[in-house]
Amino acid sequence: MTAATGLVDEVAQAVRACESVYRTCNAVVDAVSTRTGASVNVLLINANHLYLGACSGVWHAPQAVRIDYGMAGQVLTTGHTIARRGAAIGCPGQHARRPVGSMICAPVRGTHETVIGVVTVESDVALADLKHWASVLAEIGTLLGARIHQLDGPSEPSPPQWLLSHTLSIATANDLTELAARFCRAAVDLSGLRCAVTLIRRANDLVDSGPPLTVVADHCGSGSRRLVDTIGALPPESLSKLIDAAARHQSAYSRGEVGIVGLGGFEPLVDVGVRTLVAATLPPGTPHPDFDAATLIMDELSVQPLPDTAVILELLMINAVASYERMSTQHRLQTLADSDPLTGLRHRRPLARRLASGAPWSTAVLAIDIDSFKAINDTWGHDVGDRALIEVADAIRQALREGDEVFRVGGDEFVALLNVASRDEALQIANRIAAAVADGGRTISVGVTLRQLEDAETTLRRADEALYAAKHGREHHLGGQSVSARGACGQVR
């Protein structure tokens, strides 16, 4: 008991003498590990990870772990100290789980009882009076948190750490919107300004020729969204001029004061309250995609960013465009792999994926083939047959509703997937498809079924059986869920 109580006093004295968060964490670790002979570490929250503040008694400590990982994650969630005997610890990608005699994890509390990290003791032997040691470590966590608060809180990642983290985040974006959102967040973190918006305009498009210009993403570091919402509501002509102004000045920062003229095209921003702006765009000669882009990083306060902020954001913008081009190439290759080059329809592999995710009883499957297609090829040749496939594919596609899709699964065979409320609705759409094809001078046969609680292959087999019945001119029922249709005049049988 005395040893533990003395430890609290020792830690209190040690942290008072420390003038940085780094030294404070190490002082706590040194005192606790010396007194207990155990491995000790301090992990502090930064963004969505726990970063290593200090450690002892380990050969390889993780630099960071997720905030929801293991015992530390439980302590962060509950705010309560956890003590266990016979525990096992491990770190994904670092080392396998290993047994320990005793393990105690206590919260490090900042202001208003906010948990800002954890302090953990891992002993190879079972500690006597584990409950008391847990109480002592909880008190040490409180002392550590109070001193960290006096020192203005945990240190932020360095600019190189921010840059590397955001570069990796941008590189793993899945689409343009996600990429732009991640770039906006990076811009706010790296500049220290309040918010950012990314504007996209299709290259060589006039503003009044459709919807070529959009605000695709924004991010606010803290406080009100007033700036980004106000800018997002500006007319397209004003947004387009902002892109032009950003391109004209390249990546640079401006400080806008009320009443100053010659703001280089950024007057609309000053009018809505922007007092500091960093405009990030691509430098001349940079290979770029088929659109123009500008990210505007703003603040309502008049501040001066670090001198290299604009240059760093310009480099990050170049990296973002390279990531977009790589993403676009992967998407094109995937589309080519999943699509039929003749009709442009997707084929069996994406059909199976979509059907597998379809809701039972609400997903209709239409198996379709062109009547007498072999005779068309034999009589008129394959060029005419190819034209017939293209015409029928286009007719089916145009007869479908938004959200429905038709696939080419081989030869003259197609499968359409529909979201329906009933079998009757599926039949109505089958009729409409048959009529649309008939308008082009062709006829088709259609087998209709609803997906049940079964795998995709079973549903497709039942649709094929319904199609077979349709081609032979008779109704075909399986459990009351399969019907047949024939398309000479769009007639359902």
XYZ file of C-alpha atoms in Angstrom:
493
model
C 0.000 0.000 0.000
C 2.741 2.425 1.072
C 4.721 1.794 -2.108
C 1.701 2.554 -4.238
C 0.822 5.704 -2.311
C 4.398 6.881 -2.509
C 4.268 6.346 -6.262
C 1.452 8.866 -6.642
C 3.468 11.459 -4.717
C 6.550 10.699 -6.810
C 4.627 11.108 -10.074
C 3.059 14.369 -8.893
C 6.495 15.800 -8.136
C 7.984 14.545 -11.410
C 5.309 15.979 -13.704
C 5.478 19.411 -12.038
C 9.109 19.648 -13.161
C 8.343 18.820 -16.815
C 7.947 21.592 -19.403
C 6.647 19.564 -22.369
C 4.020 16.907 -22.979
C 6.714 14.552 -24.257
C 8.822 14.843 -21.063
C 5.724 14.588 -18.856
C 4.657 11.294 -20.435
C 8.163 9.897 -20.120
C 8.412 10.970 -16.473
C 5.215 9.061 -15.657
C 6.382 5.970 -17.527
C 9.791 6.038 -15.840
C 8.355 6.389 -12.322
C 5.716 3.675 -12.715
C 7.975 1.157 -14.463
C 10.759 1.665 -11.900
C 8.403 1.073 -8.979
C 6.460 -1.868 -10.493
C 9.011 -3.541 -12.776
C 6.269 -3.704 -15.400
C 6.025 -2.487 -18.981
C 4.282 0.900 -19.093
C 3.024 3.027 -21.966
C 1.090 6.250 -22.453
C -1.139 6.603 -25.525
C -2.751 9.953 -26.387
C -5.675 10.587 -28.745
C -5.044 12.347 -32.026
C -7.828 12.256 -34.644
C -9.031 8.642 -34.810
C -5.884 7.010 -33.422
C -4.019 6.644 -30.155
C -0.441 7.792 -30.610
C 2.442 6.623 -28.452
C 3.468 9.324 -25.962
C 6.042 7.259 -24.055
C 6.828 3.631 -23.240
C 9.254 1.416 -21.357
C 10.095 -2.248 -21.070
C 9.195 -3.158 -24.656
C 11.398 -3.791 -27.650
C 8.858 -2.879 -30.340
C 5.980 -0.541 -29.433
C 3.307 0.449 -31.965
C 3.461 4.085 -33.049
C -0.340 4.269 -33.202
C -3.424 2.087 -32.725
C -7.111 2.636 -33.481
C -9.091 4.311 -30.716
C -11.506 1.361 -30.647
C -8.791 -1.283 -30.217
C -8.673 -3.663 -27.262
C -8.642 -2.653 -23.606
C -7.582 0.908 -24.451
C -10.667 1.281 -26.623
C -12.888 0.080 -23.773
C -11.342 2.586 -21.376
C -11.826 5.420 -23.875
C -15.461 4.414 -24.378
C -16.403 3.981 -20.721
C -13.975 6.364 -19.025
C -13.338 3.703 -16.360
C -10.113 1.962 -15.338
C -9.889 -1.737 -16.243
C -7.711 -4.255 -14.361
C -7.324 -7.917 -15.334
C -5.268 -10.932 -14.398
C -4.256 -13.478 -17.000
C -4.828 -11.048 -19.870
C -3.461 -11.317 -23.402
C -2.186 -8.399 -25.452
C -1.315 -7.929 -29.089
C -1.213 -5.366 -31.870
C -2.498 -6.031 -35.412
C 0.374 -6.150 -37.862
C 2.966 -5.744 -35.103
C 3.090 -8.847 -32.951
C 0.944 -11.801 -31.936
C -1.093 -11.874 -28.753
C 0.927 -12.905 -25.695
C -0.150 -13.634 -22.109
C 0.597 -11.270 -19.224
C 0.157 -11.806 -15.493
C -1.675 -8.531 -14.820
C -2.806 -5.625 -16.957
C -4.209 -2.265 -15.838
C -5.418 0.456 -18.199
C -6.508 3.833 -16.790
C -7.876 6.944 -18.527
C -5.823 10.100 -18.892
C -8.308 12.891 -18.224
C -8.120 16.382 -19.665
C -10.436 19.306 -19.001
C -14.060 18.673 -17.985
C -13.236 14.992 -17.350
C -12.630 14.450 -21.083
C -10.560 11.311 -21.736
C -7.554 12.282 -23.874
C -5.609 9.024 -23.667
C -4.702 6.008 -21.553
C -1.831 4.859 -19.349
C -1.283 1.096 -19.302
C 0.726 -1.227 -17.042
C 1.542 -4.743 -18.292
C 3.166 -7.027 -15.712
C 4.469 -10.503 -16.479
C 3.562 -11.529 -12.927
C 0.261 -11.184 -11.115
C 0.263 -7.983 -9.062
C -0.894 -8.329 -5.477
C -3.907 -6.196 -4.551
C -4.764 -5.516 -8.202
C -7.790 -3.399 -7.268
C -5.648 -0.998 -5.251
C -3.063 -0.705 -8.041
C -5.903 0.107 -10.433
C -6.982 2.944 -8.139
C -3.408 4.238 -7.989
C -3.008 4.168 -11.777
C -6.331 6.000 -12.195
C -5.004 8.750 -9.906
C -1.781 8.892 -11.916
C -3.810 9.208 -15.128
C -5.623 12.194 -13.628
C -2.316 13.830 -12.622
C -0.899 13.258 -16.100
C -3.986 14.703 -17.804
C -3.950 17.796 -15.593
C -0.289 18.506 -16.393
C -0.879 17.959 -20.124
C -3.705 20.503 -19.931
C -1.395 23.005 -18.203
C 1.048 22.507 -21.088
C -1.700 23.356 -23.640
C -2.693 19.799 -24.432
C -1.247 16.952 -26.509
C 1.048 18.047 -29.300
C -0.383 18.092 -32.805
C 1.210 15.975 -35.543
C 4.050 17.735 -37.334
C 3.401 19.168 -40.830
C 5.259 16.253 -42.475
C 3.073 13.796 -40.521
C -0.102 15.626 -41.590
C 1.080 15.731 -45.208
C 1.947 12.038 -45.353
C -1.279 11.031 -43.609
C -3.458 13.038 -45.987
C -1.479 11.951 -49.059
C -2.208 8.327 -48.186
C -5.863 9.143 -47.470
C -6.318 10.868 -50.843
C -4.654 7.976 -52.662
C -7.233 5.497 -51.295
C -10.374 7.484 -52.218
C -12.951 5.493 -54.207
C -14.534 8.248 -56.309
C -14.207 11.926 -57.200
C -16.551 13.148 -54.458
C -14.701 11.226 -51.746
C -11.348 12.369 -53.115
C -12.454 16.033 -53.093
C -13.801 15.711 -49.541
C -10.501 14.256 -48.331
C -8.573 17.012 -50.092
C -10.736 19.647 -48.371
C -10.021 18.098 -44.991
C -6.295 17.989 -45.766
C -6.366 21.635 -46.826
C -8.018 22.710 -43.561
C -5.646 20.647 -41.403
C -2.505 21.805 -43.216
C -3.435 25.484 -43.447
C -5.012 25.945 -40.032
C -7.875 27.898 -41.633
C -11.524 27.269 -40.810
C -13.042 25.667 -43.932
C -12.569 24.644 -47.559
C -14.688 24.023 -50.644
C -13.728 22.298 -53.892
C -15.262 23.563 -57.147
C -15.340 21.372 -60.266
C -16.083 22.583 -63.813
C -16.015 20.449 -66.929
C -13.254 21.739 -69.166
C -14.315 23.829 -72.177
C -17.959 23.893 -71.079
C -20.049 27.030 -70.911
C -21.875 27.596 -67.663
C -25.251 27.843 -69.405
C -24.873 24.615 -71.406
C -26.139 22.326 -68.665
C -24.890 21.606 -65.163
C -21.124 21.734 -65.765
C -20.171 23.270 -62.439
C -20.704 21.960 -58.940
C -19.449 22.318 -55.396
C -18.430 18.686 -54.994
C -17.090 18.751 -51.440
C -16.459 20.900 -48.406
C -15.023 20.560 -44.916
C -15.216 22.709 -41.783
C -12.602 22.213 -39.113
C -14.715 23.799 -36.395
C -17.499 26.257 -35.798
C -20.168 27.470 -38.187
C -20.709 26.266 -41.760
C -21.914 29.723 -42.758
C -19.066 30.413 -45.184
C -19.238 27.145 -47.113
C -23.036 27.156 -47.242
C -23.114 30.761 -48.465
C -20.513 30.099 -51.151
C -22.324 26.937 -52.225
C -25.436 29.049 -52.819
C -23.661 31.482 -55.177
C -24.867 31.409 -58.820
C -22.887 29.222 -61.258
C -21.477 32.279 -63.016
C -19.887 33.504 -59.780
C -18.481 30.077 -58.937
C -17.029 29.769 -62.431
C -15.316 33.143 -62.069
C -13.799 31.974 -58.785
C -12.249 29.001 -60.597
C -10.884 31.391 -63.236
C -9.461 33.672 -60.529
C -7.798 30.746 -58.772
C -6.284 29.552 -62.062
C -5.081 33.077 -62.875
C -3.293 33.534 -59.557
C -2.298 29.860 -59.226
C -1.757 28.587 -55.688
C -1.432 31.638 -53.473
C -2.961 33.244 -50.422
C -4.773 36.536 -50.096
C -5.974 38.640 -47.193
C -9.222 40.350 -48.051
C -10.138 43.566 -46.279
C -13.438 45.368 -46.672
C -13.110 48.382 -48.969
C -9.944 47.249 -50.742
C -10.263 47.203 -54.532
C -8.413 45.030 -57.011
C -9.109 41.719 -55.303
C -8.368 39.785 -58.485
C -11.781 38.191 -58.950
C -12.273 37.110 -55.342
C -14.698 39.932 -54.503
C -17.644 37.516 -53.959
C -15.675 35.865 -51.154
C -14.946 39.156 -49.425
C -18.612 40.086 -49.790
C -19.685 37.001 -47.811
C -17.146 37.545 -45.042
C -13.934 35.781 -46.119
C -10.899 37.588 -44.724
C -8.182 35.018 -45.460
C -8.022 32.804 -48.539
C -5.679 30.164 -49.889
C -6.615 29.180 -53.444
C -5.204 25.833 -54.575
C -5.286 24.859 -58.238
C -3.048 23.164 -60.787
C 0.030 24.968 -62.107
C 0.386 25.485 -65.885
C 1.609 22.476 -67.801
C 0.385 19.928 -65.277
C -1.354 16.967 -66.954
C -4.947 17.308 -65.842
C -8.237 15.471 -66.353
C -11.229 16.662 -68.348
C -12.301 19.244 -65.786
C -11.072 22.391 -64.086
C -10.807 22.388 -60.306
C -10.071 24.830 -57.538
C -10.099 24.426 -53.782
C -10.745 27.562 -51.736
C -9.503 27.403 -48.138
C -10.975 30.254 -46.105
C -11.318 31.924 -42.751
C -13.414 34.773 -41.387
C -10.371 36.061 -39.483
C -7.534 37.955 -41.123
C -4.524 35.721 -40.487
C -1.299 34.975 -42.333
C -0.700 31.305 -43.199
C 2.796 29.881 -43.121
C 4.739 30.935 -46.243
C 4.912 27.447 -47.752
C 1.223 26.578 -47.200
C 0.179 27.427 -50.766
C 3.061 25.436 -52.253
C 2.269 22.385 -50.096
C -1.392 22.512 -51.122
C -0.404 22.852 -54.777
C 1.679 19.685 -54.491
C -1.193 17.955 -52.721
C -3.529 19.038 -55.542
C -1.167 17.491 -58.110
C -1.174 14.290 -56.067
C -4.987 14.367 -55.919
C -5.242 14.659 -59.711
C -2.797 11.777 -60.148
C -4.960 9.719 -57.781
C -8.065 10.667 -59.778
C -6.452 9.635 -63.061
C -5.396 6.318 -61.541
C -8.905 5.831 -60.158
C -10.432 6.665 -63.559
C -8.134 4.218 -65.326
C -9.074 1.457 -62.884
C -12.760 2.277 -63.384
C -12.416 2.151 -67.181
C -10.591 -1.168 -67.020
C -13.240 -2.561 -64.665
C -15.987 -1.332 -66.990
C -14.303 -2.991 -69.965
C -13.914 -6.220 -68.010
C -17.569 -6.181 -66.939
C -19.140 -5.031 -70.234
C -20.076 -6.507 -73.594
C -18.185 -4.517 -76.276
C -20.974 -4.895 -78.869
C -23.995 -3.640 -76.917
C -22.280 -1.819 -74.054
C -24.343 -3.829 -71.565
C -22.746 -5.417 -68.537
C -22.502 -9.212 -68.498
C -22.786 -12.223 -66.186
C -20.323 -11.306 -63.437
C -21.904 -7.954 -62.476
C -25.337 -9.555 -63.000
C -24.537 -12.172 -60.364
C -23.302 -9.506 -57.927
C -26.389 -7.352 -58.326
C -28.837 -10.255 -58.194
C -27.197 -11.606 -55.032
C -27.855 -8.258 -53.323
C -31.470 -8.008 -54.543
C -34.305 -8.167 -52.012
C -36.387 -11.399 -52.132
C -39.925 -10.949 -53.507
C -39.047 -7.403 -54.646
C -36.511 -8.283 -57.346
C -37.910 -9.453 -60.679
C -35.725 -11.347 -63.145
C -36.629 -11.235 -66.847
C -34.882 -13.798 -69.068
C -35.069 -12.564 -72.672
C -33.960 -13.851 -76.046
C -34.524 -12.809 -79.651
C -36.879 -15.036 -81.635
C -35.369 -16.803 -84.678
C -32.004 -15.154 -84.148
C -30.117 -18.077 -85.707
C -32.152 -17.639 -88.872
C -31.189 -13.951 -88.978
C -27.494 -14.852 -88.842
C -27.823 -17.723 -91.325
C -29.887 -15.719 -93.828
C -28.456 -12.215 -93.602
C -25.044 -12.702 -92.026
C -23.450 -11.803 -88.727
C -23.288 -8.063 -89.438
C -27.085 -7.951 -89.625
C -27.256 -10.171 -86.547
C -24.984 -7.775 -84.653
C -27.187 -4.833 -85.640
C -30.230 -6.764 -84.406
C -28.525 -7.349 -81.040
C -27.680 -3.660 -80.711
C -31.224 -2.565 -81.667
C -32.872 -4.990 -79.247
C -30.468 -4.033 -76.433
C -31.238 -0.337 -76.982
C -35.000 -0.983 -77.065
C -34.883 -2.938 -73.794
C -32.719 -0.313 -72.126
C -35.071 2.507 -73.127
C -38.133 0.585 -71.916
C -36.689 0.105 -68.429
C -37.128 2.528 -65.558
C -34.407 4.327 -63.659
C -32.725 1.860 -61.313
C -33.503 -1.190 -63.466
C -30.764 -2.758 -65.606
C -30.417 -5.205 -68.490
C -27.395 -7.485 -68.988
C -26.234 -9.483 -72.011
C -25.465 -13.009 -70.843
C -24.530 -14.657 -74.145
C -25.519 -14.891 -77.816
C -29.005 -13.442 -78.174
C -29.801 -13.826 -74.464
C -30.424 -10.954 -72.067
C -31.438 -10.714 -68.404
C -33.168 -7.673 -66.899
C -33.309 -7.017 -63.144
C -36.198 -4.903 -61.870
C -37.190 -3.509 -58.498
C -40.916 -4.237 -58.244
C -43.709 -4.255 -55.709
C -45.510 -7.271 -57.207
C -45.461 -9.926 -59.926
C -48.084 -7.935 -61.858
C -45.749 -4.949 -62.024
C -43.014 -7.197 -63.438
C -45.450 -8.469 -66.093
C -46.380 -4.920 -67.070
C -42.729 -4.042 -67.628
C -42.192 -7.287 -69.590
C -45.106 -6.256 -71.821
C -43.597 -2.810 -72.298
C -40.215 -4.271 -73.253
C -41.804 -6.667 -75.740
C -43.798 -3.828 -77.310
C -40.707 -1.611 -77.586
C -38.785 -4.362 -79.374
C -41.773 -5.068 -81.642
C -41.814 -1.392 -82.671
C -38.372 -1.998 -84.157
C -39.554 -4.984 -86.183
C -38.196 -7.739 -83.915
C -39.856 -10.180 -81.551
C -38.585 -11.571 -78.267
C -39.579 -14.160 -75.703
C -39.522 -13.257 -72.019
C -39.550 -15.438 -68.909
C -40.445 -13.628 -65.692
C -39.808 -14.677 -62.098
C -39.431 -13.084 -58.687
C -36.357 -13.786 -56.613
C -37.130 -15.908 -53.554
C -35.031 -16.897 -50.531
C -32.467 -18.695 -52.695
C -29.118 -18.223 -54.351
C -28.740 -16.255 -57.574
C -28.181 -19.332 -59.748
C -31.497 -20.863 -58.652
C -33.368 -17.667 -59.523
C -31.716 -17.503 -62.950
C -32.566 -21.156 -63.590
C -36.241 -20.521 -62.833
C -36.225 -17.500 -65.149
C -34.714 -19.673 -67.913
C -37.448 -22.277 -67.378
C -40.075 -19.550 -67.699
C -38.366 -18.366 -70.891
C -38.430 -21.916 -72.275
C -42.166 -22.066 -71.593
C -42.663 -18.713 -73.321
C -40.808 -19.858 -76.432
C -43.009 -22.951 -76.605
C -46.157 -20.896 -76.275
C -47.480 -22.070 -72.905
C -47.757 -20.696 -69.391
C -45.265 -22.021 -66.883
C -45.637 -21.663 -63.107
C -43.218 -22.584 -60.317
C -44.785 -22.141 -56.901
C -47.013 -19.424 -58.319
C -43.995 -17.132 -58.840
C -42.884 -17.801 -62.429
C -44.829 -16.712 -65.487
C -43.993 -16.448 -69.162
C -44.242 -13.716 -71.752
C -43.836 -13.548 -75.517
C -43.139 -10.390 -77.380
C -44.505 -10.607 -80.922
C -46.934 -7.849 -80.030
C -46.001 -7.410 -76.395
C -48.535 -10.047 -75.386
C -48.138 -11.756 -72.011
C -49.298 -15.341 -71.919
